[in-house]
């Protein structure tokens, strides 16, 4: 699949602001700073479609991007950023939960994990939660430019052993820096889109 068009539509906090046109949605979740916004920029060949945070925890809203006039990428605020207040954490939880709880248009959730680290408790909770709501999930190990091939292989095993992905939930690798994994990701995306259209 080729992404020819990517257009920012809306930053939403409340469900009443979500798009209402029933196009399917692919959402990106993961720890703050894991590379969600960078991944969307890399996939869409746009340097600044999504703001990449110098300071982690900056994305507080749900950002909808219309892709090829056909489906949406949904950039969710990251979790696990220590330096935010309890009130902010609560509002993060509400914003994300409102969206993930039974969003019919949402057909795949992309769970990003930093390939250098063991999944955190937040990552594990998020994965279990996605499974509880029956979302098909694609796990993407990000920032693979930062490790050697052999290290990556080891770390992928740790990720598998920790998350114990359900059959059908694949694990992909990605680097927004050198675009490693981009073709594979787009292939998987294409099959998802074709399935639902
Ligand atoms: P929040 O919006 O805070 O939830 O973060 P995010 O998950 O959207 O992360 P973002 O894309 O803003 O990236 C965070 C930092 O990691 C930035 O400094 C990026 O340049 C860097 N980064 C993201 N992806 C990669 C990657 O594949 N390789 C390398 N080396 N750096 C990356
Ligand atoms: Mg972001």
Coordinates of N, CA, C and O in Angstrom, one line a residue, residues 2-7 28 37-50 65-68 71 73 174 179 182 186 189:
X2 N 0.4 2.2 -0.7 CA 1.1 3.5 -0.7 C 0.3 4.5 0.0 O -0.9 4.6 -0.3
X3 N 0.9 5.3 0.9 CA 0.1 6.4 1.5 C 0.3 7.7 0.7 O 1.4 8.2 0.6
X4 N -0.8 8.1 0.0 CA -0.6 9.2 -0.9 C -1.1 10.5 -0.3 O -0.8 11.6 -0.7
X5 N -2.0 10.3 0.7 CA -2.7 11.5 1.3 C -2.8 11.3 2.8 O -3.2 10.2 3.2
X6 N -2.4 12.3 3.5 CA -2.6 12.3 4.9 C -3.0 13.6 5.4 O -2.3 14.6 5.2
X7 N -4.1 13.7 6.1 CA -4.7 15.0 6.4 C -5.1 15.0 7.9 O -5.8 14.1 8.3
X28 N -2.8 4.1 17.4 CA -1.5 3.8 17.9 C -1.4 4.1 19.4 O -1.7 5.2 19.8
X37 N 4.1 9.1 17.4 CA 3.9 10.2 16.4 C 5.0 10.1 15.3 O 4.7 10.3 14.1
X38 N 6.2 9.7 15.7 CA 7.3 9.5 14.6 C 6.9 8.4 13.7 O 7.2 8.5 12.5
X39 N 6.3 7.4 14.2 CA 5.9 6.3 13.3 C 4.8 6.7 12.3 O 4.9 6.4 11.1
X40 N 3.9 7.5 12.7 CA 2.8 8.0 11.8 C 3.5 8.9 10.8 O 3.2 8.8 9.6
X41 N 4.4 9.8 11.2 CA 5.1 10.6 10.2 C 5.9 9.8 9.2 O 5.8 10.1 8.0
X42 N 6.5 8.8 9.7 CA 7.4 8.0 8.8 C 6.5 7.2 7.8 O 6.8 7.1 6.6
X43 N 5.3 6.7 8.3 CA 4.5 6.0 7.4 C 3.8 6.9 6.3 O 3.6 6.4 5.2
X44 N 3.6 8.1 6.7 CA 2.9 9.0 5.8 C 3.9 9.9 5.0 O 3.5 10.7 4.2
X45 N 5.2 9.6 5.2 CA 6.2 10.4 4.5 C 6.1 11.9 4.8 O 6.4 12.7 3.9
X46 N 5.7 12.2 6.0 CA 5.5 13.6 6.3 C 6.4 13.9 7.6 O 6.3 13.2 8.6
X47 N 7.2 15.0 7.5 CA 8.1 15.2 8.6 C 7.3 15.8 9.8 O 7.6 15.6 10.9
X48 N 6.3 16.6 9.5 CA 5.6 17.3 10.5 C 4.1 17.2 10.6 O 3.4 18.0 11.0
X49 N 3.6 16.0 10.1 CA 2.1 15.8 10.2 C 1.7 15.8 11.6 O 0.8 16.4 12.1
X50 N 2.5 15.0 12.4 CA 2.3 14.9 13.8 C 3.5 15.5 14.6 O 4.6 15.3 14.2
X65 N -6.2 11.4 11.8 CA -5.6 11.7 10.5 C -6.3 10.9 9.5 O -6.3 9.7 9.6
X66 N -6.8 11.5 8.5 CA -7.5 10.8 7.4 C -6.4 10.4 6.4 O -5.7 11.3 5.9
X67 N -6.4 9.1 6.1 CA -5.3 8.6 5.2 C -6.0 8.1 3.9 O -6.9 7.3 3.9
X68 N -5.4 8.6 2.8 CA -5.9 8.2 1.4 C -7.4 8.4 1.3 O -8.1 7.7 0.5
X71 N -9.3 5.8 5.4 CA -9.3 5.3 6.8 C -8.6 6.3 7.7 O -8.0 7.2 7.2
X73 N -5.8 7.1 10.8 CA -4.8 6.8 11.8 C -5.2 7.6 13.1 O -5.5 8.8 12.9
X174 N 10.3 -1.7 13.8 CA 10.3 -0.5 13.1 C 11.4 0.5 13.5 O 11.7 0.6 14.7
X179 N 13.7 4.0 8.6 CA 12.5 3.4 7.9 C 12.5 1.9 7.8 O 11.8 1.3 7.0
X182 N 9.3 -0.5 7.4 CA 8.2 0.3 6.8 C 7.4 -0.5 5.8 O 6.1 -0.5 5.8
X186 N 3.4 -1.5 6.0 CA 2.4 -1.1 5.0 C 1.7 -2.3 4.4 O 0.5 -2.2 4.1
X189 N -0.8 -3.4 6.9 CA -1.9 -2.4 7.0 C -2.8 -2.6 5.8 O -4.0 -2.6 5.9

